[in-house]
Short mmCIF file of C-alpha atoms and ligand atoms in Angstrom, two decimals:
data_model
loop_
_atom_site.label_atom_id
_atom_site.label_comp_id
_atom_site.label_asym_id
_atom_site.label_seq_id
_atom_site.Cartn_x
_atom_site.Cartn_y
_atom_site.Cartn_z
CA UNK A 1 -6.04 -105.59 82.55
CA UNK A 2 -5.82 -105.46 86.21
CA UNK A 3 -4.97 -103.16 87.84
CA UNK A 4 -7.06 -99.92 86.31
CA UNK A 5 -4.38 -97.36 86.32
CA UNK A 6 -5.77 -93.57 85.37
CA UNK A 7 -4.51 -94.76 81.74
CA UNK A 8 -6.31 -98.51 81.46
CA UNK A 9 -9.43 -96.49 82.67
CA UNK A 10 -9.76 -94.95 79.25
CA UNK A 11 -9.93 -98.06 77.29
CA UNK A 12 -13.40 -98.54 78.73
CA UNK A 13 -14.83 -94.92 78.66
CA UNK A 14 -13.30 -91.76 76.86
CA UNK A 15 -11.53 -89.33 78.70
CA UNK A 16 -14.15 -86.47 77.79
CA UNK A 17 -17.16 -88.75 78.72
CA UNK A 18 -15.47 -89.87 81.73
CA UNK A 19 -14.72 -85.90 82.42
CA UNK A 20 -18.76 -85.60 81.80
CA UNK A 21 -19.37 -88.29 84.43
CA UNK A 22 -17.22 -86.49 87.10
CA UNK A 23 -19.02 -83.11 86.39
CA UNK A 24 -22.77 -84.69 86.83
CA UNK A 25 -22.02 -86.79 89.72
CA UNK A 26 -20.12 -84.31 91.68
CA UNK A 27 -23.24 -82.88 93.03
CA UNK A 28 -25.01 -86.42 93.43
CA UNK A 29 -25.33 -88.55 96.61
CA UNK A 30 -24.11 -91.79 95.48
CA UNK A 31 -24.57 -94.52 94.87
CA UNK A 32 -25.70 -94.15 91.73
CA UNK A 33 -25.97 -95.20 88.11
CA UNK A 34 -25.35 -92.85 84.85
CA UNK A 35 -26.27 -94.09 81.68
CA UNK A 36 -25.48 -92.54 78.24
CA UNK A 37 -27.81 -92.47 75.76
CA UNK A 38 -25.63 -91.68 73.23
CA UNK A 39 -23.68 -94.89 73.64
CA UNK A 40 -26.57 -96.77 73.21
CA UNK A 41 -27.59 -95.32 70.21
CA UNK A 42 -23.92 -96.26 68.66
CA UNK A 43 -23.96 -99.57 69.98
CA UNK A 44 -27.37 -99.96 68.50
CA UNK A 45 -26.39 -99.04 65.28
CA UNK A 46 -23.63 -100.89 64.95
CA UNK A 47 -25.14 -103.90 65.70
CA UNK A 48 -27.57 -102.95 62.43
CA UNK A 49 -24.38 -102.00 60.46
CA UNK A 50 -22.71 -105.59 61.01
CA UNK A 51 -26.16 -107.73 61.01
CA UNK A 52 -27.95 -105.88 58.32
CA UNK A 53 -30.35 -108.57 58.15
CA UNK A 54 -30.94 -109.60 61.87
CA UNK A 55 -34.37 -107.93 63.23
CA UNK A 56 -33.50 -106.26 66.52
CA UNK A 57 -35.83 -106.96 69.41
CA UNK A 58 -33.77 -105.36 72.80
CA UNK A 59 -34.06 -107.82 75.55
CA UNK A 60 -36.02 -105.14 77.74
CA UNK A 61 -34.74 -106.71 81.04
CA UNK A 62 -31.25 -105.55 80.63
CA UNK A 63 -32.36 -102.19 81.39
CA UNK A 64 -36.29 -101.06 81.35
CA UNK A 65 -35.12 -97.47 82.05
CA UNK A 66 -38.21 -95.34 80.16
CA UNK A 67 -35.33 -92.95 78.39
CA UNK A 68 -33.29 -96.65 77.06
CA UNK A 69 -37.03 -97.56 75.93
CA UNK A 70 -37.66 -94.56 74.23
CA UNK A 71 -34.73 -93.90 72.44
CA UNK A 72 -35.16 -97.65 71.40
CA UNK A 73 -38.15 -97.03 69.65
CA UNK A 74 -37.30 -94.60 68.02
CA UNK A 75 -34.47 -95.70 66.48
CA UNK A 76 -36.62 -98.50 64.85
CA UNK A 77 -36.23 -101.26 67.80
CA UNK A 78 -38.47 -103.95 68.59
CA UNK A 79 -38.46 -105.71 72.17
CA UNK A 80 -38.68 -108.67 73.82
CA UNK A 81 -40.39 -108.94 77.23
CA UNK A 82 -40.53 -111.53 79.65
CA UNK A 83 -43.45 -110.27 81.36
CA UNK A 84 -46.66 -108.62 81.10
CA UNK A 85 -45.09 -105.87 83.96
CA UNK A 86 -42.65 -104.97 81.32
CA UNK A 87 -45.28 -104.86 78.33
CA UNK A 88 -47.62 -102.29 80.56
CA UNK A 89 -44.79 -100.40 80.64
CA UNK A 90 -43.48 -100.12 76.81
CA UNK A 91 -47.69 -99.73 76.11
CA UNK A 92 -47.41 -96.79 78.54
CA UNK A 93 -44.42 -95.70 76.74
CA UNK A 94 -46.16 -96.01 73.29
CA UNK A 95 -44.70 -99.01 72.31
CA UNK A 96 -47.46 -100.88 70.10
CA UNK A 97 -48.13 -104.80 71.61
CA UNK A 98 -46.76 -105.59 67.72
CA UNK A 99 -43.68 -104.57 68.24
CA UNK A 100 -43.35 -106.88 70.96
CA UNK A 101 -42.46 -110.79 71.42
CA UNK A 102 -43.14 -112.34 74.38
CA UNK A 103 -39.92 -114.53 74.61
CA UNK A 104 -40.06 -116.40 78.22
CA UNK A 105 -41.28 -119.83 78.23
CA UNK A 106 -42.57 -119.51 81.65
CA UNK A 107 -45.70 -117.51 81.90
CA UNK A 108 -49.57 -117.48 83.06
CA UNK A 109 -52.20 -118.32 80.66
CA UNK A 110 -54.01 -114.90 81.85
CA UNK A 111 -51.11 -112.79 81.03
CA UNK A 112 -50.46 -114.50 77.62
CA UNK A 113 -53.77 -113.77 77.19
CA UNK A 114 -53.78 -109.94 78.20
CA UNK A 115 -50.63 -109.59 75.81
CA UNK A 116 -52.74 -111.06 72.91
CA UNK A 117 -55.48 -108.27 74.04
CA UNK A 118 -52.63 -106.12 73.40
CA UNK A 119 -51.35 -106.77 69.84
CA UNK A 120 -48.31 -109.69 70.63
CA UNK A 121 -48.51 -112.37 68.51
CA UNK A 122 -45.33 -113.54 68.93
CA UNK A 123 -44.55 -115.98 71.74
CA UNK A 124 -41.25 -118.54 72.72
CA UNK A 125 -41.79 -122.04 73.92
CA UNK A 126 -40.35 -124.83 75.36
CA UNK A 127 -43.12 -127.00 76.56
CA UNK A 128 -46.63 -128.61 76.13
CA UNK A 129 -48.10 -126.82 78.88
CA UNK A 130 -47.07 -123.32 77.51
CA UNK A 131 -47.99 -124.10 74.24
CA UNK A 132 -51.76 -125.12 75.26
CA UNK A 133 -52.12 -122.09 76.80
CA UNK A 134 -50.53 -120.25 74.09
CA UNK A 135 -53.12 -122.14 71.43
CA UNK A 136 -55.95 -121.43 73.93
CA UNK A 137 -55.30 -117.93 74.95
CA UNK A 138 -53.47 -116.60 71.66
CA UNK A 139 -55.02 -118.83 69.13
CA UNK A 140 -53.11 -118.29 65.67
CA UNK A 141 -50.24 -116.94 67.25
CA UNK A 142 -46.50 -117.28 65.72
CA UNK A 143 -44.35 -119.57 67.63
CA UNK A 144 -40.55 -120.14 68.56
CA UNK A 145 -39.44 -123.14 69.91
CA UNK A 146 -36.30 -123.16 72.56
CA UNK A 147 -33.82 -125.39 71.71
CA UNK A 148 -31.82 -126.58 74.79
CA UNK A 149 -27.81 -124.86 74.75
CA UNK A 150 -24.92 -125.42 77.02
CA UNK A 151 -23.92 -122.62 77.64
CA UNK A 152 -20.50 -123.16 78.27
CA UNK A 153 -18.28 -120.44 77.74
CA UNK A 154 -20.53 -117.84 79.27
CA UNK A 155 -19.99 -115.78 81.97
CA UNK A 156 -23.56 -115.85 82.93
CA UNK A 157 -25.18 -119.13 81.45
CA UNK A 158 -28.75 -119.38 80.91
CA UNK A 159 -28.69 -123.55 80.45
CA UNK A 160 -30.85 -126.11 81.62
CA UNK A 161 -33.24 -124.14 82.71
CA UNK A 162 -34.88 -123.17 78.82
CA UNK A 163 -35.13 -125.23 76.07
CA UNK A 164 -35.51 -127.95 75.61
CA UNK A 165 -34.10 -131.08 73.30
CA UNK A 166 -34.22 -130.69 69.93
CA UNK A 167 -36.46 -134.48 69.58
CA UNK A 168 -39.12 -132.67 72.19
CA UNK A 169 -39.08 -129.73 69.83
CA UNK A 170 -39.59 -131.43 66.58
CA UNK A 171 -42.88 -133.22 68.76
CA UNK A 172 -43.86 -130.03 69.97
CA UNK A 173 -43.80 -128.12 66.67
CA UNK A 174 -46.47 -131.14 64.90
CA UNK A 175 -48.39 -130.58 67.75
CA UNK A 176 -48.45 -126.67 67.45
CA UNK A 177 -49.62 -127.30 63.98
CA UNK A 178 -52.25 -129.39 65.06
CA UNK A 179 -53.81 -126.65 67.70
CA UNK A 180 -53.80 -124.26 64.94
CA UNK A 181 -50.67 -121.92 65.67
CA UNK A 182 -48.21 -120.94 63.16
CA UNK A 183 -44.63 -123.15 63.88
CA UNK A 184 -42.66 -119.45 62.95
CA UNK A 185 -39.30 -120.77 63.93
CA UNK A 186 -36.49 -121.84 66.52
CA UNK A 187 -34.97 -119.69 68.85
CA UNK A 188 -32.11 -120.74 71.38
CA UNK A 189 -29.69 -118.26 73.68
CA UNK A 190 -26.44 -119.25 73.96
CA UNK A 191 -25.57 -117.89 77.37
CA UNK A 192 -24.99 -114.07 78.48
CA UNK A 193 -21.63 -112.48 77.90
CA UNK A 194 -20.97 -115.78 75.49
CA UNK A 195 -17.07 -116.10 74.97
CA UNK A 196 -17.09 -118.82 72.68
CA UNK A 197 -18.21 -118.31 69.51
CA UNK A 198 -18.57 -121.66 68.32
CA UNK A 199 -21.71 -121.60 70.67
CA UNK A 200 -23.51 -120.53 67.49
CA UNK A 201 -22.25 -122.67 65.22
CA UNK A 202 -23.69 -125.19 67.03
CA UNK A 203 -27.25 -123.95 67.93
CA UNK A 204 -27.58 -122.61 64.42
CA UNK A 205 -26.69 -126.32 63.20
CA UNK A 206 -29.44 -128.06 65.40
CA UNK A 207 -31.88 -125.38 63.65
CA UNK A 208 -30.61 -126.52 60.05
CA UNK A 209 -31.51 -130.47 61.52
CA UNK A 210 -34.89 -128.77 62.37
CA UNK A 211 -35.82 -127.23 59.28
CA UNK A 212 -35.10 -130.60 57.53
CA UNK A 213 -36.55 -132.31 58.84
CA UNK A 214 -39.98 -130.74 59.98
CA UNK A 215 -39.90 -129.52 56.29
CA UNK A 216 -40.20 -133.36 55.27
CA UNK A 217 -43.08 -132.88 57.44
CA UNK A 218 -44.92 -130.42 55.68
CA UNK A 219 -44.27 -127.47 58.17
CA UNK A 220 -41.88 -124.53 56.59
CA UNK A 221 -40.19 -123.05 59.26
CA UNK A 222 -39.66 -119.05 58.71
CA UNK A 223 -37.09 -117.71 61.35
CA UNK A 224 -34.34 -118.16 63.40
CA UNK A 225 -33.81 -116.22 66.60
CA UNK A 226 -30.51 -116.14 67.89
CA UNK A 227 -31.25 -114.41 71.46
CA UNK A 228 -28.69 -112.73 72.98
CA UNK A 229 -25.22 -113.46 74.57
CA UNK A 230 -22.89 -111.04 72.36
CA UNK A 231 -20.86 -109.41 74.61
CA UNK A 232 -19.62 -105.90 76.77
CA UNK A 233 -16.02 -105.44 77.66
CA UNK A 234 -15.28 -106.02 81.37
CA UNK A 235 -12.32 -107.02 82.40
CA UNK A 236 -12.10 -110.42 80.63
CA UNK A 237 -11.19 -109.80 77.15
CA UNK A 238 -13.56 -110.73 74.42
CA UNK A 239 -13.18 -110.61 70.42
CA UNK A 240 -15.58 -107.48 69.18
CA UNK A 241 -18.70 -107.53 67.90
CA UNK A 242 -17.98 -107.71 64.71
CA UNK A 243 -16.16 -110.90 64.78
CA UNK A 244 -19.06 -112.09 66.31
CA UNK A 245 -21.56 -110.80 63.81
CA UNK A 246 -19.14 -112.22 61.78
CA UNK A 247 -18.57 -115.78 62.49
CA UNK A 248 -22.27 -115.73 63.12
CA UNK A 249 -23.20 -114.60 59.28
CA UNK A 250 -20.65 -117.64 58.09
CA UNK A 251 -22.28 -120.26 60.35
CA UNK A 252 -25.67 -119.33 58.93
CA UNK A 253 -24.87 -119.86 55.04
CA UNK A 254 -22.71 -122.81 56.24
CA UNK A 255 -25.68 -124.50 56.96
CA UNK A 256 -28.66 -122.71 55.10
CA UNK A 257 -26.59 -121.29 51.99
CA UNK A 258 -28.01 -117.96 50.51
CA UNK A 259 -31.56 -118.87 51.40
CA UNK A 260 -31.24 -117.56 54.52
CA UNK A 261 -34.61 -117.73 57.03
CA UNK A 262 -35.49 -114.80 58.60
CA UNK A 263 -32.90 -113.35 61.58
CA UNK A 264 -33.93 -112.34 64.61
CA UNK A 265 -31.49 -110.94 67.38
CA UNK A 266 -32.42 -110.17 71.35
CA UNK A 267 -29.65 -108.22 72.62
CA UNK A 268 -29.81 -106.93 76.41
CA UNK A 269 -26.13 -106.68 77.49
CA UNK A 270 -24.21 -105.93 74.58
CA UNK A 271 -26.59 -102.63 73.82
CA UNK A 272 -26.95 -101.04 77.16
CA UNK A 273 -23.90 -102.45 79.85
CA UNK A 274 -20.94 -100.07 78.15
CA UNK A 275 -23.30 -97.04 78.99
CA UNK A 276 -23.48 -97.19 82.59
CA UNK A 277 -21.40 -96.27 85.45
CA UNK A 278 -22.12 -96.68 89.06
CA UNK A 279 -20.70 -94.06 91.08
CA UNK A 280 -19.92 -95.28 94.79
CA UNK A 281 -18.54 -94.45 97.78
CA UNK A 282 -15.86 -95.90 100.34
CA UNK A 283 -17.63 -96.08 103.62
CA UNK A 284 -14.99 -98.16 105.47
CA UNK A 285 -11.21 -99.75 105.19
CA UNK A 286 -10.57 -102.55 107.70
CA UNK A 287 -8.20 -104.86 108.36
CA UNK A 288 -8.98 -107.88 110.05
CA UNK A 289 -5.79 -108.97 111.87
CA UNK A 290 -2.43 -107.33 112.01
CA UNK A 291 -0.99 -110.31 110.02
CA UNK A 292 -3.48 -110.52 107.10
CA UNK A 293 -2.52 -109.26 103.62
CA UNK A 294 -5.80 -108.09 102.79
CA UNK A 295 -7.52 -105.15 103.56
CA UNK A 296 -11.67 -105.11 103.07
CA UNK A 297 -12.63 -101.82 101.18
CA UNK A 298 -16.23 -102.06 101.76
CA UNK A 299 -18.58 -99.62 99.29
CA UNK A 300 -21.84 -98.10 99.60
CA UNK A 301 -23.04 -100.91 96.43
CA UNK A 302 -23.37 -104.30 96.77
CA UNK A 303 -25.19 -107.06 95.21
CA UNK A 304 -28.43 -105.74 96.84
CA UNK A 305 -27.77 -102.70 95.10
CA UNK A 306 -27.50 -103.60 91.28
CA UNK A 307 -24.39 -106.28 91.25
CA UNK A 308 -25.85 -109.17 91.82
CA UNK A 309 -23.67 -110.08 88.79
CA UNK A 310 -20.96 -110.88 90.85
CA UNK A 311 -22.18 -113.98 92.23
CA UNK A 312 -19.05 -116.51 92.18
CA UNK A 313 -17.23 -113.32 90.91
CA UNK A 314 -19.01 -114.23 87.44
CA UNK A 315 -18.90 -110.63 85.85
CA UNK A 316 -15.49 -109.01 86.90
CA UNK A 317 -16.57 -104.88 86.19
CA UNK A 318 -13.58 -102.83 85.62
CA UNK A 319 -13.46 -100.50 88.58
CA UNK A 320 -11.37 -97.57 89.02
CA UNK A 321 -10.91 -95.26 92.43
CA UNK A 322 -9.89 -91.60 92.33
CA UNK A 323 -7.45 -90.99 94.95
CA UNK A 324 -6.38 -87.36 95.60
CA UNK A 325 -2.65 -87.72 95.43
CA UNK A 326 -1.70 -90.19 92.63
CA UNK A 327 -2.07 -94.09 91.95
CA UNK A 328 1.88 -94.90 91.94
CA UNK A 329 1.61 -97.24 94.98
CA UNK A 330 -0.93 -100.40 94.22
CA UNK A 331 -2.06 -102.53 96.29
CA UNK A 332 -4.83 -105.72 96.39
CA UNK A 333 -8.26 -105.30 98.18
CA UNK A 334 -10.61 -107.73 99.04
CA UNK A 335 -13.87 -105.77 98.07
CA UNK A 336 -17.22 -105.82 99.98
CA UNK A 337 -20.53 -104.17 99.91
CA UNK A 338 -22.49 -102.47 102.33
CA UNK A 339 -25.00 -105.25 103.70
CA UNK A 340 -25.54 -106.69 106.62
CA UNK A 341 -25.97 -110.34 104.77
CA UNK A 342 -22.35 -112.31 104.06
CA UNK A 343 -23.05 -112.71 100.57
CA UNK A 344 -23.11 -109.09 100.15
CA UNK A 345 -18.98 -109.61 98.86
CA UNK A 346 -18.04 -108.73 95.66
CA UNK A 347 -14.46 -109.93 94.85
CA UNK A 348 -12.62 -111.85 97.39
CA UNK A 349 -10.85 -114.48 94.92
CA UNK A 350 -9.95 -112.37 92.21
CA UNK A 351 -8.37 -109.28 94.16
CA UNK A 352 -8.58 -105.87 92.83
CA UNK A 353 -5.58 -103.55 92.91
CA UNK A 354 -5.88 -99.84 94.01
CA UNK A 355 -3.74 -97.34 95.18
CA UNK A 356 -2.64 -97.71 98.52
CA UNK A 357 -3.96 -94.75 100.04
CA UNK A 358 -7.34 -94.84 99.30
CA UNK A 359 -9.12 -92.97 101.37
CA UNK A 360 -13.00 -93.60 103.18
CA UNK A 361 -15.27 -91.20 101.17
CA UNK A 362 -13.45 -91.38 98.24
CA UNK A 363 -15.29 -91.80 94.98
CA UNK A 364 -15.31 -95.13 93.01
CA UNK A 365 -16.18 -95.58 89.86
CA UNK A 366 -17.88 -99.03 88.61
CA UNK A 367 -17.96 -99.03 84.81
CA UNK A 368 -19.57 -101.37 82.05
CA UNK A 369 -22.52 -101.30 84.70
CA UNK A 370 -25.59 -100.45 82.34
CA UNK A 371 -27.22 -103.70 82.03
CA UNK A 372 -28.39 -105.82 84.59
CA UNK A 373 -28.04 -103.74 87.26
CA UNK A 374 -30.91 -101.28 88.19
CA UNK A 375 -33.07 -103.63 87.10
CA UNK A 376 -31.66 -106.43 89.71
CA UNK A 377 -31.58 -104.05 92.66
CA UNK A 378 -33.60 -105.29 95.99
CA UNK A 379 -36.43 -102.55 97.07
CA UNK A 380 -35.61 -102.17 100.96
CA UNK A 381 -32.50 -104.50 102.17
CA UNK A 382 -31.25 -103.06 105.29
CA UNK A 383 -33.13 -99.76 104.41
CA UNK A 384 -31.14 -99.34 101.50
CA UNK A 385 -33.34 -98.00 98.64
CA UNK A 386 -33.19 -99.60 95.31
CA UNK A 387 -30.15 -97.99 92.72
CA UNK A 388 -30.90 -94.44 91.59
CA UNK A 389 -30.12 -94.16 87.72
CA UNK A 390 -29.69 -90.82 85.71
CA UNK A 391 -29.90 -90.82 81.67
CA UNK A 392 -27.69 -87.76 79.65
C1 LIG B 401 -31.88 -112.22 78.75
C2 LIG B 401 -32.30 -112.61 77.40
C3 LIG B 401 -31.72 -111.98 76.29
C4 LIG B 401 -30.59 -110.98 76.40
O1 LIG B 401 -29.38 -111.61 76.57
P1 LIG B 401 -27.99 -110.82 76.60
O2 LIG B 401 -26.98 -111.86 76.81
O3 LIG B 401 -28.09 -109.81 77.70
O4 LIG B 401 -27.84 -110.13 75.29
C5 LIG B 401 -32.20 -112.33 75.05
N1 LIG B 401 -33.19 -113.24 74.89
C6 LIG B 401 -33.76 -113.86 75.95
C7 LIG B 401 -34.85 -114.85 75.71
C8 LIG B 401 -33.34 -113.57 77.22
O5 LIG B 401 -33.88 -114.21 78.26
#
């Protein structure tokens, strides 16, 4: 996939969106971020096409943009916050509180009590704590319980730090019971940008031992909630959705048959990341000895400035520079942001290839960039304000 001729570029966006881009960014200061709506919308209902039966609540932390909210909502979705900062917002966006869950298991009894003022009465767990404050702040509330995952085989795992083991679950949902909240089901993410699909398999499985045997128990568990972790396409290859959605669908009668519980699905990245692109700049080439065989190309983004994401090169963004006279010649580039902090590199292992006349001030363009970046940006990082984004 590497390198990004003109051609390769046109796998990732069409050549008459990608025409679009050019025309309302030529006027633009970058850096910046474009997202289109329309491509959420698709993505969106495709994902309802291939899991008729999965409830979608969009993982609102991908991208809180007010236009991605709103076009959401309208189209039917339901969200997932992980904060009472992002439930004022969808509230001042006209999202009702009962179209919300409240799916972080870290959070202050006062705001789970100021989203239960404002209509959510659905709420994830993974611990005692939470769940007393839950019962005493929420009381009657519907509850998921986290079960622990691996997340191996993502590019950006979520493990260890929510969940928690299946034999701490089972104690917590009798105890949930006991406080008077409704045990509504187990949830579990198997790790963002999740290229392994036997992930599932395996979480779903640990929910079919949960069922069981809490239903010998007396409780009837109603749901499943399989997060998020389907995937965008960067440059690392991935099977489509629908293989996911798939494989996913045949894991679930595997273990439940055709009774199926009820489905619920938090995507963030796989709705909103193929609808961005960051427009940048080249503010400097250097070269740091005559004998090295790297040059730095250092942009005006970084991982202050929306890719954080590339922390141990985790998410590799297919990234494409417009030279004025051709892209015959290629050469590798280490690449670098802006910052003055030495973290602030981007790829310096896995070595991009552009033409080799790339010019300072030329444009660059960062695609698959839509999710978790805006949202990531720093406020004031060597005066750099946070990532600008435009909606069309
Ligand atoms: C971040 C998050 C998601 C979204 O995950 P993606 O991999 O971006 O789809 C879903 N559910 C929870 C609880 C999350 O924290």
């Amino acid at each position: 996939m590497n390198p990004l001729s003109t051609e390769k570029i046109f796998d990732f966006v069409s050549k008459k969106n990608f025409e679009k881009i050019k025309a309302l960014a030529d006027d633009k200061q970058t850096p910046f971020l474009l997202i289109n709506l329309k491509k959420i919308a698709r993505k969106f209902d495709e994902l309802k096409k291939y899991l008729p039966l999965a409830k979608i609540y969009y993982a609102v932390k991908a991208n809180p943009n007010g236009d991605v909210i709103k076009l959401l909502a309208k189209k039917g979705s339901c969200f997932d916050i992980a904060s009472i900062g992002e439930m004022r917002q969808l509230l001042s966006l006209g999202v009702s509180g009962e179209r919300m869950s409240f799916g972080n298991t870290i959070k202050k009894a006062v705001d789970i009590a100021y989203a239960f003022e404002n209509g959510i009465t659905l709420f994830t767990t993974d611990s005692v704590n939470d769940l007393k404050n839950i019962a005493k702040n929420a009381p009657g509330s519907r509850i998921f319980f986290r079960i622990l995952t691996e997340g191996s085989g993502a590019d950006w795992p979520l493990s260890r730090k929510f969940g928690a083991h299946p034999d701490m679950i089972f104690r917590l949902i009798l105890k949930a019971k006991q406080l008077g909240l409704v045990p509504y089901g187990i949830s579990f993410h198997v790790g963002s940008q999740q290229r392994h699909i036997g992930q599932w398999d395996s979480a779903i499985s640990q929910c079919k031992y949960l069922f069981d045997t809490l239903k010998n128990e007396g409780i009837k568990l109603q749901a499943i909630n399989i997060g998020g972790g389907l995937p965008a396409r960067y440059l690392q290859p991935t099977q489509d959705i629908e293989v996911y959605t798939d494989e996913i669908m045949r894991f679930l009668e595997k273990y439940f048959g055709k009774k199926l519980p009820k489905i619920i699905i938090e995507p963030g990245r796989s709705l909103v990341a193929e609808s961005g692109v960051i427009v940048s700049e080249i503010v400097l080439i250097s070269e740091k000895s005559k004998s090295s065989q790297h040059k730095w190309v250092y942009l005006d983004v970084g991982k202050f400035s929306g890719l954080i994401e590339t922390m141990d090169e985790a998410i590799k963004y297919p990234i494409f520079v417009e030279t004025k006279k051709g892209h015959k010649d290629l050469r590798e580039f280490i690449l670098a942001g802006p910052t003055c902090d030495s973290v602030d590199i981007l790829y310096e292992d896995f070595k991009y290839q552009f033409p080799k006349n790339i010019k300072i001030g030329e444009r660059v363009y960062i695609l698959t960039t839509g999710a978790y970046t805006t949202s990531y940006s720093s406020i004031n990082f060597n005066g750099v304000p946070p990532l600008q984004e435009f909606t069309f």
